Amino acid sequence: MQRDLRDSEARFRALAQAIPNHVWTARLDGQLDWFNDRVYAYAGVSEGELDGERWTSMVHADDLTGAVHRWQAALASGQPYEAEFRLKRADGTYRWHIGRAVPSRDDSGRLVRWVGTNTDIEDQREMRAKLEVLNETLEQKVAERTADRDRMWRLSTDIMLVANFDARITAVNPAWQTVLGWTEADLVGCSFTALLHPEDKEATLAEVSKLSEGTKTLFFENRYQAKDGSYRTISWTAVPDDAFIHAVGRDVTEERAAAAAHRKTELALQQAHKMEAIGNLTGGVAHDFNNLLQVVAGNLQLLVKDVAGNDKAERKISNALAGVNRGSKLASQLLAFGRRQALDPRVVNVGRLIREMDEMLRRTIGEGVEVETVVSGGLWNTLIDPMQIENAVLNLAINARDAMDGSGKLTIEAGNAYIDDAYVRQHQDVEAGQYVSLSVTDTGTGIPVELVERVFDPFFSTKPEGKGTGLGLSMVYGFVKQTGGHVKIYSEPGQGTTVKMYLPRSAQQEDIEVVLSEGPVEGGQETILVAEDDEGVRTTVVEMLQELGYRVLKAVDAAGALTIIESGVHIDMLFTDVVMPGLLKSSEMAKKAKERMPHLAVLFTSGYTENSIVHGGRLDAGVQLLSKPYTREALARKIRHVLNNERQRGIAQEQLVPAPASMVEPVAQNQHRVLLVEDDALIRMATADMLADLNFDVLEAGSAEEALALLEENEIDILVSDLGLPGMSGEEFCRLVRDRWPQIGIVFATGSNLGPQLANPSRTALLTKPHSIEDLKRALVAIR
């Protein structure tokens, strides 16, 4: 018996020294008393230096308490021990290990000692090598497993199975319950194909058949169903013997999900870099191109006076100006794809919009194409720029006409849609939620699969040379993305194409479209400093302003403009391009100019609104911008508005000190409620004080959008609104208010001498800037 015991001990130690893991034993009191050579080699210490509790010197300080606590619990309960911790190597580095120990009992069942292992779980190659060794052991002699090898089977964190070539499971290890929730009783005798994901069954059976045909080792992945109904991705290593398949599987679900997420992030980052590069390119192109268009347009408009009465010359100028407009639209398309345009979003019902486009679409694409418009009932509203969505639909319709060679059927559909999490996981740059879908479908030639992913790239076109710019679809893509939506294209050669736009839903009431009136051209005698680096643009705009009666100074860059300002010469307005050469930016120059001349009016102009004054697709608060190319009339109106607005600011500063009660005669006897809408904070504050002095209850808003929210929630008697608001203009806002709330009196506050003509002109008054409290009182009395 002693010899057998010694032989058994020798065999155990020989086996423990042979396997690639750390092996150790412990007495019943938990003191470790033996380690195999791999432990000493790993720790870089001599035999005996780890006995007792000295082994804890290898354990990372952050992991020691948990490891010791679990060990003590195992000693007390006699149950197997398992813990994860970091062990220090001889070179001072730490690697993660999983430590396991099981009690060893004699024939009477008495616990005589503990046998444990530490497995390196940080190095996947070593884990794979260990599994291959284990597989070879299972392949050679499954039926003759020794007690020690059975421990390995039970301690493994990877799932293992033995099955015959008919897929019937004959044995599984305990890890199946840990990983998938299935017990041995659940699985033995069943076919492992019953747990396979339906989509993976055919491929798995094909791999199994290779084993039966003599393939020695296979590596493959599939999805197995867990007991809770979910699926886990398992990476398998399988080897055959004469009658069985021996397989070891590792749960790689999280690894594959992380890899997929990483790949998705990489693709999104690549797309972001691409869009940034294209945006920078298109911004520069649009700036220079619009400068050229401004020179052409400005000189053409200056010629109008010289050729008055010459019908032929006037017609040529009109045709040339139409060409300028087309060029301006091309630049706008470039900015749309690069997501650099400043959008003017409104709450729109897409169904109404596309119905109103019906006649225009039929004229554009010709009689050979049948047009069908389908709008779902209960269609939601969406917050978009209506002009841009009209351009998008028109571009798609033209593409469809060309794909059908002028003959076929075009279907435009609008409906409600919901993008769920499953769709989001498969597509980039889209969020789950409620959308309004707008689809354009043709019966044309379709797009080859290899070209579908390229159709949104700028200047890519399948049309013959000279038949298209390649910007139509890219403009659609850029606009929808900047709006916060999503675009998907479905196409099959010979079957036609569908382009589907998902536009974010809006819960607000639809903004009613209005037609703006054109006021007369007004000039003045103020002094304007023009800062413009393009000589052609500078010359043209100076001549325009001089024709309008203004005194004009000019500078070729921001530094030159600041020098003129610091010279002390009187200046009423700074009219500056946004993008100019030199170290000093226009926005910084304008800020310094306002510091030196607090009453200086500032108006920016640009063919490309860069980030210095535009953020989130909208102009910064208090910034006035005139986009290139602009007309003489637009220039005159904008100059007059900004100058008068600045004069109103000066009056506002003087009137911020409340007037004595005896000097102000109240207008309202019963405190009527006034909604004051003004984007300039100083003017708004001063005007609010004036209204309060006139005994009105005042609500304030800095934009039409803010004001609409207040109108929805409050009873308003009178509206006093600036006409030069950011976002929705004051004229559009006042028309919308008159349509929805006809009982509200409206006072137009403007730098012009003409207000908009409303459908119902009663209870309206014009308050021309700059105005005093007496002017305000007269306007309020006029609408009572």
PDB file of N, CA and C in Angstrom, residues 13 18 34 38 45 62 96 118 172 184 216 232 309 316 331 379 432 452 504 536 615 632 705 715 730 734 767:
ATOM      1  N   ARG A  13       3.073  13.731  -9.438  1.00  0.00           N
ATOM      2  CA  ARG A  13       4.074  14.789  -9.569  1.00  0.00           C
ATOM      3  C   ARG A  13       4.671  14.817 -10.966  1.00  0.00           C
ATOM      4  N   ALA A  18       4.742  17.805 -15.970  1.00  0.00           N
ATOM      5  CA  ALA A  18       4.704  17.707 -17.431  1.00  0.00           C
ATOM      6  C   ALA A  18       3.730  18.707 -18.062  1.00  0.00           C
ATOM      7  N   TRP A  34       3.500  22.575  -1.915  1.00  0.00           N
ATOM      8  CA  TRP A  34       4.269  22.078  -3.054  1.00  0.00           C
ATOM      9  C   TRP A  34       3.867  22.815  -4.320  1.00  0.00           C
ATOM     10  N   ARG A  38       7.200  24.882 -12.947  1.00  0.00           N
ATOM     11  CA  ARG A  38       6.756  26.023 -13.755  1.00  0.00           C
ATOM     12  C   ARG A  38       6.440  27.242 -12.879  1.00  0.00           C
ATOM     13  N   VAL A  45      11.983  32.286  -8.355  1.00  0.00           N
ATOM     14  CA  VAL A  45      12.417  32.031  -6.977  1.00  0.00           C
ATOM     15  C   VAL A  45      12.812  30.568  -6.865  1.00  0.00           C
ATOM     16  N   ASP A  62      -3.893  44.520  -5.613  1.00  0.00           N
ATOM     17  CA  ASP A  62      -5.312  44.797  -5.796  1.00  0.00           C
ATOM     18  C   ASP A  62      -6.157  43.524  -5.831  1.00  0.00           C
ATOM     19  N   TRP A  96      -2.569  37.921 -16.056  1.00  0.00           N
ATOM     20  CA  TRP A  96      -3.785  37.399 -15.444  1.00  0.00           C
ATOM     21  C   TRP A  96      -3.794  35.868 -15.488  1.00  0.00           C
ATOM     22  N   ASN A 118      -2.912  27.072 -11.691  1.00  0.00           N
ATOM     23  CA  ASN A 118      -3.021  28.457 -12.124  1.00  0.00           C
ATOM     24  C   ASN A 118      -2.868  28.467 -13.640  1.00  0.00           C
ATOM     25  N   VAL A 172     -20.351  16.011 -22.288  1.00  0.00           N
ATOM     26  CA  VAL A 172     -20.084  17.453 -22.259  1.00  0.00           C
ATOM     27  C   VAL A 172     -19.457  17.790 -20.917  1.00  0.00           C
ATOM     28  N   GLU A 184     -25.423  18.608 -18.209  1.00  0.00           N
ATOM     29  CA  GLU A 184     -25.070  17.374 -18.913  1.00  0.00           C
ATOM     30  C   GLU A 184     -26.324  16.559 -19.233  1.00  0.00           C
ATOM     31  N   LYS A 216      -7.942  16.003 -40.012  1.00  0.00           N
ATOM     32  CA  LYS A 216      -7.453  15.785 -38.650  1.00  0.00           C
ATOM     33  C   LYS A 216      -7.932  16.859 -37.673  1.00  0.00           C
ATOM     34  N   ARG A 232     -24.986  32.461 -28.621  1.00  0.00           N
ATOM     35  CA  ARG A 232     -23.605  32.826 -28.346  1.00  0.00           C
ATOM     36  C   ARG A 232     -22.737  32.334 -29.507  1.00  0.00           C
ATOM     37  N   GLY A 309     -33.627 100.928 -71.934  1.00  0.00           N
ATOM     38  CA  GLY A 309     -34.300 101.219 -73.197  1.00  0.00           C
ATOM     39  C   GLY A 309     -33.819 100.379 -74.354  1.00  0.00           C
ATOM     40  N   LYS A 316     -29.961  90.335 -73.008  1.00  0.00           N
ATOM     41  CA  LYS A 316     -28.689  89.646 -72.833  1.00  0.00           C
ATOM     42  C   LYS A 316     -28.225  89.694 -71.375  1.00  0.00           C
ATOM     43  N   ALA A 331     -22.689  75.993 -56.715  1.00  0.00           N
ATOM     44  CA  ALA A 331     -21.889  76.176 -55.510  1.00  0.00           C
ATOM     45  C   ALA A 331     -22.651  75.711 -54.277  1.00  0.00           C
ATOM     46  N   LEU A 379     -49.650  61.483 -41.981  1.00  0.00           N
ATOM     47  CA  LEU A 379     -48.212  61.722 -42.152  1.00  0.00           C
ATOM     48  C   LEU A 379     -47.713  62.730 -41.122  1.00  0.00           C
ATOM     49  N   ALA A 432     -31.652  55.459 -33.878  1.00  0.00           N
ATOM     50  CA  ALA A 432     -32.993  54.874 -33.813  1.00  0.00           C
ATOM     51  C   ALA A 432     -34.011  55.969 -33.483  1.00  0.00           C
ATOM     52  N   VAL A 452     -23.079  50.890 -56.550  1.00  0.00           N
ATOM     53  CA  VAL A 452     -24.068  51.436 -55.603  1.00  0.00           C
ATOM     54  C   VAL A 452     -23.397  52.235 -54.495  1.00  0.00           C
ATOM     55  N   PRO A 504     -35.953  63.446 -39.937  1.00  0.00           N
ATOM     56  CA  PRO A 504     -36.375  63.409 -38.532  1.00  0.00           C
ATOM     57  C   PRO A 504     -37.783  63.959 -38.334  1.00  0.00           C
ATOM     58  N   GLY A 536     -11.858  92.359 -57.922  1.00  0.00           N
ATOM     59  CA  GLY A 536     -13.050  92.505 -58.747  1.00  0.00           C
ATOM     60  C   GLY A 536     -14.291  92.722 -57.911  1.00  0.00           C
ATOM     61  N   HIS A 615     -22.141  78.118 -36.552  1.00  0.00           N
ATOM     62  CA  HIS A 615     -21.954  76.908 -35.761  1.00  0.00           C
ATOM     63  C   HIS A 615     -23.271  76.133 -35.750  1.00  0.00           C
ATOM     64  N   ARG A 632     -28.096  93.978 -56.257  1.00  0.00           N
ATOM     65  CA  ARG A 632     -28.006  95.368 -55.801  1.00  0.00           C
ATOM     66  C   ARG A 632     -29.126  95.669 -54.818  1.00  0.00           C
ATOM     67  N   GLU A 705     -38.555  81.256 -33.739  1.00  0.00           N
ATOM     68  CA  GLU A 705     -38.784  79.912 -33.208  1.00  0.00           C
ATOM     69  C   GLU A 705     -39.139  79.963 -31.723  1.00  0.00           C
ATOM     70  N   GLU A 715     -51.641  83.622 -23.882  1.00  0.00           N
ATOM     71  CA  GLU A 715     -52.587  84.504 -24.559  1.00  0.00           C
ATOM     72  C   GLU A 715     -51.871  85.822 -24.846  1.00  0.00           C
ATOM     73  N   GLY A 730     -38.432  87.848 -39.847  1.00  0.00           N
ATOM     74  CA  GLY A 730     -39.546  88.482 -39.157  1.00  0.00           C
ATOM     75  C   GLY A 730     -40.774  88.612 -40.024  1.00  0.00           C
ATOM     76  N   CYS A 734     -44.361  87.081 -39.033  1.00  0.00           N
ATOM     77  CA  CYS A 734     -45.568  87.899 -38.868  1.00  0.00           C
ATOM     78  C   CYS A 734     -46.709  87.382 -39.739  1.00  0.00           C
ATOM     79  N   LEU A 767     -43.228 100.390 -37.238  1.00  0.00           N
ATOM     80  CA  LEU A 767     -42.374 101.095 -36.286  1.00  0.00           C
ATOM     81  C   LEU A 767     -40.968 101.131 -36.878  1.00  0.00           C
TER      82      LEU A 767
END
